[in-house]
mmCIF file of C-alpha atoms in Angstrom:
data_model
loop_
_atom_site.group_PDB
_atom_site.id
_atom_site.type_symbol
_atom_site.label_atom_id
_atom_site.label_comp_id
_atom_site.label_asym_id
_atom_site.label_seq_id
_atom_site.Cartn_x
_atom_site.Cartn_y
_atom_site.Cartn_z
ATOM 1 C CA MET A 17 -36.911 -6.930 -24.183
ATOM 2 C CA ALA A 18 -39.007 -9.920 -23.082
ATOM 3 C CA PRO A 19 -39.125 -10.706 -19.350
ATOM 4 C CA VAL A 20 -36.169 -12.637 -18.011
ATOM 5 C CA SER A 21 -38.352 -15.581 -16.910
ATOM 6 C CA LEU A 22 -39.400 -16.172 -20.521
ATOM 7 C CA GLN A 23 -35.856 -16.256 -21.844
ATOM 8 C CA TRP A 24 -33.825 -18.210 -19.308
ATOM 9 C CA CYS A 25 -34.497 -21.178 -17.054
ATOM 10 C CA ALA A 26 -31.825 -20.396 -14.438
ATOM 11 C CA HIS A 27 -30.772 -17.032 -13.060
ATOM 12 C CA PRO A 28 -27.539 -17.341 -11.021
ATOM 13 C CA GLN A 29 -26.972 -14.136 -9.107
ATOM 14 C CA LEU A 30 -23.819 -12.075 -9.327
ATOM 15 C CA ALA A 31 -21.841 -12.655 -6.126
ATOM 16 C CA ARG A 32 -19.964 -9.948 -4.303
ATOM 17 C CA ASP A 33 -16.559 -9.276 -5.930
ATOM 18 C CA GLU A 34 -17.301 -11.869 -8.634
ATOM 19 C CA ALA A 35 -15.652 -11.273 -12.003
ATOM 20 C CA LEU A 36 -18.079 -10.589 -14.837
ATOM 21 C CA SER A 37 -16.421 -13.202 -17.078
ATOM 22 C CA TRP A 38 -16.922 -15.926 -14.448
ATOM 23 C CA TRP A 39 -20.561 -14.953 -13.888
ATOM 24 C CA LEU A 40 -21.262 -15.113 -17.637
ATOM 25 C CA HIS A 41 -19.618 -18.532 -17.681
ATOM 26 C CA ARG A 42 -21.792 -19.702 -14.756
ATOM 27 C CA PHE A 43 -24.893 -18.225 -16.392
ATOM 28 C CA ALA A 44 -24.275 -20.214 -19.571
ATOM 29 C CA TRP A 45 -23.668 -23.496 -17.728
ATOM 30 C CA ALA A 46 -26.687 -22.990 -15.485
ATOM 31 C CA ASN A 47 -28.836 -22.725 -18.611
ATOM 32 C CA ALA A 48 -27.205 -25.779 -20.233
ATOM 33 C CA ILE A 49 -25.698 -23.854 -23.135
ATOM 34 C CA SER A 50 -22.127 -23.093 -24.170
ATOM 35 C CA ASN A 51 -20.456 -19.725 -23.704
ATOM 36 C CA HIS A 52 -20.588 -19.064 -27.429
ATOM 37 C CA THR A 53 -24.288 -19.931 -27.641
ATOM 38 C CA LEU A 54 -24.899 -17.380 -24.884
ATOM 39 C CA GLU A 55 -22.764 -14.932 -26.839
ATOM 40 C CA ARG A 56 -24.847 -15.428 -29.989
ATOM 41 C CA GLN A 57 -28.148 -15.123 -28.138
ATOM 42 C CA LEU A 58 -27.071 -11.910 -26.413
ATOM 43 C CA PHE A 59 -25.276 -10.180 -29.278
ATOM 44 C CA GLY A 60 -25.965 -12.062 -32.470
ATOM 45 C CA GLY A 61 -22.749 -12.004 -34.492
ATOM 46 C CA ARG A 62 -20.739 -9.828 -32.094
ATOM 47 C CA ALA A 63 -18.081 -11.782 -30.249
ATOM 48 C CA PHE A 64 -16.763 -10.897 -26.786
ATOM 49 C CA TRP A 65 -15.194 -14.168 -25.561
ATOM 50 C CA PRO A 66 -12.001 -13.834 -27.650
ATOM 51 C CA ARG A 67 -11.225 -10.747 -25.540
ATOM 52 C CA ASP A 68 -10.352 -9.841 -21.990
ATOM 53 C CA VAL A 69 -14.011 -9.637 -20.900
ATOM 54 C CA ASP A 70 -13.340 -8.123 -17.462
ATOM 55 C CA ARG A 71 -11.298 -5.350 -19.056
ATOM 56 C CA PHE A 72 -13.039 -4.910 -22.396
ATOM 57 C CA ALA A 73 -16.668 -5.088 -21.078
ATOM 58 C CA PRO A 74 -18.420 -3.143 -23.861
ATOM 59 C CA VAL A 75 -21.374 -0.955 -22.943
ATOM 60 C CA LEU A 76 -23.741 -3.316 -24.802
ATOM 61 C CA LEU A 77 -22.565 -6.279 -22.703
ATOM 62 C CA VAL A 78 -23.022 -4.398 -19.426
ATOM 63 C CA ASP A 79 -26.476 -3.185 -20.471
ATOM 64 C CA GLN A 80 -27.555 -6.724 -21.361
ATOM 65 C CA CYS A 81 -26.331 -8.018 -17.996
ATOM 66 C CA VAL A 82 -28.232 -5.232 -16.235
ATOM 67 C CA SER A 83 -31.393 -6.406 -18.025
ATOM 68 C CA LEU A 84 -30.751 -10.039 -17.085
ATOM 69 C CA LEU A 85 -30.222 -9.400 -13.383
ATOM 70 C CA GLY A 86 -32.115 -6.205 -12.754
ATOM 71 C CA LEU A 87 -29.076 -4.730 -10.994
ATOM 72 C CA SER A 88 -27.764 -1.210 -11.391
ATOM 73 C CA LYS A 89 -25.182 -0.391 -14.027
ATOM 74 C CA GLU A 90 -22.750 0.647 -11.299
ATOM 75 C CA ARG A 91 -23.068 -2.794 -9.694
ATOM 76 C CA MET A 92 -22.322 -4.526 -12.980
ATOM 77 C CA GLU A 93 -19.337 -2.301 -13.729
ATOM 78 C CA ALA A 94 -17.990 -3.156 -10.272
ATOM 79 C CA ALA A 95 -17.628 -6.735 -11.570
ATOM 80 C CA THR A 96 -15.109 -5.480 -14.149
ATOM 81 C CA LEU A 97 -11.760 -3.728 -13.919
ATOM 82 C CA ARG A 98 -13.626 -0.443 -14.227
ATOM 83 C CA ARG A 99 -14.152 -0.613 -10.461
ATOM 84 C CA TYR A 100 -10.511 0.467 -9.988
ATOM 85 C CA GLU A 101 -10.689 3.362 -12.435
ATOM 86 C CA GLY A 102 -9.611 6.638 -10.875
ATOM 87 C CA VAL A 103 -7.665 4.881 -8.111
ATOM 88 C CA LEU A 104 -5.181 2.432 -9.602
ATOM 89 C CA TYR A 105 -5.173 4.209 -12.970
ATOM 90 C CA PRO A 106 -6.767 7.416 -14.271
ATOM 91 C CA ARG A 107 -8.726 5.716 -17.051
ATOM 92 C CA LEU A 108 -9.417 2.117 -18.030
ATOM 93 C CA THR A 109 -8.132 1.309 -21.512
ATOM 94 C CA ILE A 110 -9.050 -1.844 -23.429
ATOM 95 C CA ASP A 111 -5.437 -2.655 -24.322
ATOM 96 C CA GLY A 112 -1.893 -1.733 -23.349
ATOM 97 C CA TRP A 113 -0.224 -1.574 -19.944
ATOM 98 C CA LEU A 114 -2.171 -0.679 -16.808
ATOM 99 C CA PRO A 115 -0.493 -0.231 -13.401
ATOM 100 C CA TRP A 116 -1.202 -3.044 -10.937
ATOM 101 C CA ILE A 117 -3.349 -4.997 -13.463
ATOM 102 C CA MET A 118 -2.013 -8.343 -14.696
ATOM 103 C CA PRO A 119 -2.573 -8.994 -18.414
ATOM 104 C CA VAL A 120 -4.157 -12.263 -19.505
ATOM 105 C CA GLY A 121 -3.015 -12.122 -23.126
ATOM 106 C CA VAL A 122 -6.132 -13.525 -24.796
ATOM 107 C CA PHE A 123 -5.330 -15.304 -28.052
ATOM 108 C CA HIS A 124 -8.391 -16.815 -29.710
ATOM 109 C CA ARG A 125 -9.816 -19.058 -26.938
ATOM 110 C CA THR A 126 -6.679 -19.329 -24.796
ATOM 111 C CA GLN A 127 -4.655 -17.134 -22.473
ATOM 112 C CA GLN A 128 -0.951 -16.486 -23.027
ATOM 113 C CA HIS A 129 -0.164 -14.894 -19.641
ATOM 114 C CA HIS A 130 -0.684 -15.989 -16.048
ATOM 115 C CA GLY A 131 -2.910 -13.019 -15.397
ATOM 116 C CA HIS A 132 -5.591 -14.338 -13.033
ATOM 117 C CA ALA A 133 -4.761 -15.750 -9.606
ATOM 118 C CA TYR A 134 -7.180 -18.017 -7.761
ATOM 119 C CA CYS A 135 -7.507 -19.995 -4.549
ATOM 120 C CA PRO A 136 -8.043 -23.748 -5.161
ATOM 121 C CA HIS A 137 -9.817 -24.135 -1.820
ATOM 122 C CA CYS A 138 -12.312 -21.367 -2.622
ATOM 123 C CA LEU A 139 -12.879 -22.924 -6.035
ATOM 124 C CA GLY A 140 -13.549 -26.329 -4.465
ATOM 125 C CA GLU A 141 -16.089 -24.732 -2.103
ATOM 126 C CA GLY A 142 -17.977 -23.268 -5.052
ATOM 127 C CA ARG A 143 -16.901 -19.680 -4.485
ATOM 128 C CA PRO A 144 -16.649 -17.538 -7.635
ATOM 129 C CA MET A 145 -13.544 -16.165 -9.319
ATOM 130 C CA ARG A 146 -12.929 -12.688 -7.951
ATOM 131 C CA VAL A 147 -12.152 -9.649 -10.075
ATOM 132 C CA ALA A 148 -9.423 -8.878 -7.508
ATOM 133 C CA GLY A 149 -7.566 -11.924 -8.831
ATOM 134 C CA ARG A 150 -6.309 -9.646 -11.628
ATOM 135 C CA LEU A 151 -4.454 -7.342 -9.204
ATOM 136 C CA ALA A 152 -0.669 -7.710 -9.098
ATOM 137 C CA PHE A 153 -0.600 -7.315 -5.302
ATOM 138 C CA GLU A 154 -3.199 -10.085 -4.796
ATOM 139 C CA ILE A 155 -1.004 -12.990 -3.705
ATOM 140 C CA ALA A 156 -2.888 -14.777 -0.911
ATOM 141 C CA CYS A 157 -6.351 -15.905 0.121
ATOM 142 C CA ILE A 158 -7.479 -14.149 3.279
ATOM 143 C CA ARG A 159 -10.119 -16.797 4.002
ATOM 144 C CA HIS A 160 -7.791 -19.832 3.813
ATOM 145 C CA GLN A 161 -4.502 -18.109 4.730
ATOM 146 C CA CYS A 162 -2.559 -19.578 1.816
ATOM 147 C CA LEU A 163 -0.848 -18.443 -1.344
ATOM 148 C CA LEU A 164 -2.889 -18.244 -4.508
ATOM 149 C CA TRP A 165 -2.110 -20.051 -7.760
ATOM 150 C CA ASP A 166 -1.762 -18.359 -11.139
ATOM 151 C CA ALA A 167 -1.632 -21.562 -13.214
ATOM 152 C CA CYS A 168 -2.649 -25.196 -13.251
ATOM 153 C CA PRO A 169 -0.858 -26.966 -10.361
ATOM 154 C CA ARG A 170 0.040 -29.894 -12.641
ATOM 155 C CA CYS A 171 0.969 -28.485 -16.075
ATOM 156 C CA ASP A 172 1.625 -24.832 -15.119
ATOM 157 C CA ALA A 173 -0.475 -23.605 -18.051
ATOM 158 C CA PRO A 174 -2.368 -20.303 -17.732
ATOM 159 C CA VAL A 175 -5.940 -21.119 -16.791
ATOM 160 C CA THR A 176 -8.647 -19.891 -19.136
ATOM 161 C CA PHE A 177 -11.509 -19.931 -16.637
ATOM 162 C CA ALA A 178 -14.132 -19.422 -19.352
ATOM 163 C CA ARG A 179 -13.173 -22.906 -20.636
ATOM 164 C CA VAL A 180 -13.396 -24.689 -17.267
ATOM 165 C CA GLN A 181 -16.252 -27.189 -17.219
ATOM 166 C CA LEU A 182 -18.745 -26.747 -14.395
ATOM 167 C CA ILE A 183 -20.661 -29.957 -14.951
ATOM 168 C CA MET A 184 -19.297 -31.887 -11.932
ATOM 169 C CA ALA A 185 -19.544 -30.479 -8.426
ATOM 170 C CA GLY A 186 -16.173 -30.114 -6.733
ATOM 171 C CA ARG A 187 -14.180 -30.868 -9.891
ATOM 172 C CA PHE A 188 -12.873 -28.159 -12.190
ATOM 173 C CA PRO A 189 -10.708 -29.748 -14.920
ATOM 174 C CA CYS A 190 -7.824 -27.763 -16.372
ATOM 175 C CA PRO A 191 -8.585 -27.033 -20.065
ATOM 176 C CA ALA A 192 -4.994 -27.991 -20.941
ATOM 177 C CA CYS A 193 -4.326 -31.225 -19.023
ATOM 178 C CA GLY A 194 -7.575 -32.149 -17.255
ATOM 179 C CA ALA A 195 -6.189 -31.927 -13.705
ATOM 180 C CA ASN A 196 -8.579 -30.754 -11.014
ATOM 181 C CA LEU A 197 -7.826 -27.070 -10.394
ATOM 182 C CA ALA A 198 -9.511 -27.299 -6.987
ATOM 183 C CA VAL A 199 -6.852 -29.742 -5.727
ATOM 184 C CA ALA A 200 -3.467 -28.128 -5.115
ATOM 185 C CA PRO A 201 -0.809 -28.168 -2.379
ATOM 186 C CA ARG A 202 -1.254 -25.531 0.300
ATOM 187 C CA ARG A 203 1.652 -23.088 0.111
ATOM 188 C CA PRO A 204 2.709 -21.047 3.164
ATOM 189 C CA LEU A 205 2.292 -17.287 3.260
ATOM 190 C CA VAL A 206 5.032 -14.705 2.930
ATOM 191 C CA ARG A 207 3.966 -12.524 5.825
ATOM 192 C CA ARG A 208 5.377 -9.197 4.638
ATOM 193 C CA ALA A 209 3.875 -9.614 1.153
ATOM 194 C CA PHE A 210 0.550 -10.616 2.732
ATOM 195 C CA ALA A 211 0.677 -7.502 4.933
ATOM 196 C CA PHE A 212 1.189 -5.340 1.844
ATOM 197 C CA GLU A 213 -1.867 -6.962 0.234
ATOM 198 C CA HIS A 214 -3.868 -6.075 3.363
ATOM 199 C CA ARG A 215 -2.577 -2.499 3.160
ATOM 200 C CA CYS A 216 -3.633 -2.205 -0.491
ATOM 201 C CA HIS A 217 -7.143 -3.536 0.088
ATOM 202 C CA ALA A 218 -7.561 -1.203 3.059
ATOM 203 C CA ALA A 219 -6.565 1.720 0.809
ATOM 204 C CA LEU A 220 -9.111 0.662 -1.814
ATOM 205 C CA ARG A 221 -11.815 0.279 0.819
ATOM 206 C CA GLN A 222 -11.127 3.427 2.877
ATOM 207 C CA GLY A 223 -9.759 5.737 0.193
ATOM 208 C CA PHE A 224 -6.533 6.441 2.077
ATOM 209 C CA SER A 225 -3.466 4.731 3.546
ATOM 210 C CA GLN A 226 -1.035 5.456 6.352
ATOM 211 C CA VAL A 227 2.533 5.813 5.071
ATOM 212 C CA GLY A 228 4.831 6.318 8.041
ATOM 213 C CA THR A 229 3.296 9.226 9.947
ATOM 214 C CA THR A 230 1.507 10.618 6.885
ATOM 215 C CA ARG A 231 -2.004 9.806 5.722
ATOM 216 C CA VAL A 232 -2.158 9.817 1.922
ATOM 217 C CA SER A 233 -5.016 9.287 -0.509
ATOM 218 C CA ALA A 234 -5.398 5.910 -2.201
ATOM 219 C CA VAL A 235 -4.563 7.478 -5.574
ATOM 220 C CA GLU A 236 -1.261 8.862 -4.255
ATOM 221 C CA PHE A 237 -0.492 5.628 -2.416
ATOM 222 C CA PHE A 238 -0.815 3.362 -5.458
ATOM 223 C CA ALA A 239 0.951 5.809 -7.767
ATOM 224 C CA GLY A 240 3.865 6.170 -5.349
ATOM 225 C CA THR A 241 4.312 2.482 -4.550
ATOM 226 C CA ARG A 242 4.283 1.592 -8.257
ATOM 227 C CA ILE A 243 7.075 4.140 -8.817
ATOM 228 C CA LEU A 244 9.008 2.674 -5.877
ATOM 229 C CA LEU A 245 8.964 -0.737 -7.531
ATOM 230 C CA ARG A 246 11.041 0.627 -10.408
ATOM 231 C CA GLY A 247 14.019 1.371 -8.189
ATOM 232 C CA LEU A 248 14.034 -1.622 -5.859
ATOM 233 C CA TYR A 249 16.503 -3.675 -7.894
ATOM 234 C CA GLY A 250 19.585 -2.928 -9.967
ATOM 235 C CA ARG A 251 19.404 -2.838 -13.743
ATOM 236 C CA ARG A 252 22.379 -2.732 -16.099
ATOM 237 C CA TYR A 253 24.630 0.069 -14.813
ATOM 238 C CA LEU A 254 22.102 1.488 -12.318
ATOM 239 C CA ASN A 255 22.129 0.475 -8.661
ATOM 240 C CA GLY A 256 19.035 -0.863 -6.958
ATOM 241 C CA LEU A 257 17.630 0.128 -3.588
ATOM 242 C CA THR A 258 17.767 -3.372 -2.074
ATOM 243 C CA ASP A 259 21.076 -4.532 -3.589
ATOM 244 C CA THR A 260 23.001 -3.620 -0.419
ATOM 245 C CA SER A 261 20.103 -3.305 2.023
ATOM 246 C CA THR A 262 20.786 -3.500 5.741
ATOM 247 C CA ILE A 263 17.811 -5.896 5.872
ATOM 248 C CA ARG A 264 19.255 -9.089 4.424
ATOM 249 C CA CYS A 265 15.930 -10.631 3.480
ATOM 250 C CA LEU A 266 15.296 -7.737 1.082
ATOM 251 C CA ARG A 267 18.233 -8.665 -1.116
ATOM 252 C CA TRP A 268 17.442 -10.683 -4.200
ATOM 253 C CA ALA A 269 19.800 -12.359 -6.649
ATOM 254 C CA SER A 270 19.827 -10.542 -10.001
ATOM 255 C CA ALA A 271 19.495 -13.833 -11.902
ATOM 256 C CA ALA A 272 16.023 -14.369 -10.375
ATOM 257 C CA ARG A 273 14.607 -11.000 -11.433
ATOM 258 C CA PRO A 274 12.358 -10.892 -14.509
ATOM 259 C CA THR A 275 13.046 -8.102 -17.000
ATOM 260 C CA THR A 276 9.419 -7.571 -17.989
ATOM 261 C CA PRO A 277 7.098 -5.023 -16.291
ATOM 262 C CA PHE A 278 6.086 -6.008 -12.773
ATOM 263 C CA GLU A 279 2.508 -6.823 -13.787
ATOM 264 C CA HIS A 280 3.836 -9.582 -16.075
ATOM 265 C CA TRP A 281 5.757 -11.359 -13.291
ATOM 266 C CA ARG A 282 4.603 -14.728 -12.009
ATOM 267 C CA LEU A 283 3.126 -14.855 -8.530
ATOM 268 C CA GLN A 284 6.204 -16.385 -6.884
ATOM 269 C CA ALA A 285 8.408 -13.657 -8.371
ATOM 270 C CA ARG A 286 6.133 -10.871 -7.080
ATOM 271 C CA LEU A 287 6.376 -11.981 -3.453
ATOM 272 C CA HIS A 288 9.846 -10.545 -2.846
ATOM 273 C CA PRO A 289 9.266 -6.983 -4.141
ATOM 274 C CA LEU A 290 5.891 -6.735 -2.391
ATOM 275 C CA ALA A 291 7.510 -7.797 0.884
ATOM 276 C CA ALA A 292 10.231 -5.172 0.321
ATOM 277 C CA LEU A 293 7.604 -2.454 -0.218
ATOM 278 C CA GLU A 294 5.923 -3.375 3.062
ATOM 279 C CA ALA A 295 9.264 -3.236 4.910
ATOM 280 C CA TYR A 296 9.944 0.287 3.618
ATOM 281 C CA LEU A 297 6.438 1.605 4.240
ATOM 282 C CA ARG A 298 6.333 0.501 7.870
ATOM 283 C CA ASP A 299 8.800 3.166 8.995
ATOM 284 C CA TRP A 300 8.780 5.409 5.955
ATOM 285 C CA PRO A 301 11.121 7.011 5.007
ATOM 286 C CA LYS A 302 13.855 5.926 7.475
ATOM 287 C CA GLN A 303 14.761 2.494 6.109
ATOM 288 C CA PHE A 304 14.270 3.762 2.560
ATOM 289 C CA LEU A 305 16.807 6.578 3.014
ATOM 290 C CA ARG A 306 19.300 4.311 4.783
ATOM 291 C CA ASP A 307 19.303 1.840 1.898
ATOM 292 C CA ALA A 308 19.295 4.621 -0.719
ATOM 293 C CA ARG A 309 22.466 6.146 0.752
ATOM 294 C CA ARG A 310 24.111 2.794 1.284
ATOM 295 C CA SER A 311 23.471 1.568 -2.275
ATOM 296 C CA GLY A 312 24.186 4.893 -3.974
ATOM 297 C CA VAL A 313 20.931 4.743 -5.906
ATOM 298 C CA TYR A 314 20.174 7.738 -8.111
ATOM 299 C CA ARG A 315 17.033 9.815 -7.891
ATOM 300 C CA CYS A 316 16.325 9.178 -11.572
ATOM 301 C CA ARG A 317 15.389 5.563 -10.721
ATOM 302 C CA PHE A 318 12.196 6.891 -9.140
ATOM 303 C CA GLU A 319 11.257 9.552 -11.656
ATOM 304 C CA SER A 320 8.186 9.141 -13.843
ATOM 305 C CA THR A 321 6.447 11.078 -16.581
ATOM 306 C CA ALA A 322 3.957 12.407 -14.026
ATOM 307 C CA ALA A 323 4.902 14.284 -10.876
ATOM 308 C CA ASN A 324 5.676 12.053 -7.901
ATOM 309 C CA PRO A 325 3.132 12.132 -5.057
ATOM 310 C CA PRO A 326 4.204 14.480 -2.223
ATOM 311 C CA TRP A 327 4.916 11.667 0.272
ATOM 312 C CA LEU A 328 7.372 10.139 -2.195
ATOM 313 C CA ALA A 329 8.745 13.416 -3.582
ATOM 314 C CA ASN A 330 9.746 14.602 -0.104
ATOM 315 C CA ALA A 331 11.857 11.476 0.407
ATOM 316 C CA MET A 332 13.276 11.702 -3.125
ATOM 317 C CA ALA A 333 14.556 15.209 -2.365
ATOM 318 C CA GLU A 334 17.052 13.689 0.084
ATOM 319 C CA ILE A 335 18.540 11.337 -2.519
ATOM 320 C CA GLU A 336 21.465 12.479 -4.650
ATOM 321 C CA PRO A 337 20.505 13.318 -8.241
ATOM 322 C CA ALA A 338 22.422 11.483 -10.970
ATOM 323 C CA LEU A 339 23.861 14.731 -12.372
ATOM 324 C CA SER A 340 25.927 15.324 -9.242
ATOM 325 C CA HIS A 341 27.911 12.169 -9.986
ATOM 326 C CA VAL A 342 28.789 13.055 -13.589
#
């Protein structure tokens, strides 16, 4: 391959935690070409924009980016969802459901789902879109202490960041309505949900988390908390853990609960269950067992195809199995 200086005029560097799709978008704009012109020059007739780039990230794309920047392959893969492989999920797949990863639902050049959260204040300051914005527990900006947004503040359309124009400093027009995505009302934090986000990032960073008096690995922590989410709320004829909780703020009206998988929920809807998880984990498993006995929840609500992590299985053993009530 020819030297980078002979091919491109500008070489924007990949920022820490920056999403690969956003960096490719910045790279194209910095060189005064469109995303699809960059796509053609890198791959010829092979298209990658009509896909979830941060999840799909073919080997050829990563190798080309390594050549452009001179960074290691591991550094480039850390800008994709592959950075969470082996922790949040055993293996990254290019389609289908993944625990804790919000889908974007790419359809041609648009997104169908609100699968990427962002901070308007960070965007206005020129900070890049973070790959962590795809995580279902990412609900607030640590830097600005405010809730994130998962859509345009004016029209509520999912934001396709690869279509956001970068031509004017400080202004990032929504591809759907033209409103400035960097200008949005500041929304107050939900402290318990924010604390759970802190707990999750600490687990990713350190490789372990403290659950009650037990230290568990990050893999067991994320697997167990995702299973817990399944039994928090009632469904059809099955009771939910929080339906009759002794902590009133954990109760949630059934009419407000989405029926889709948790990763598909809008940001405002995810706040309540994440706050409930934090409340249970703080004194695990005392409050959990109190609410389980009070609500009459069955053990089957927390069973999965894989074996439950030990810290969760030990608490499950004290809950009545459904067969004893038949």
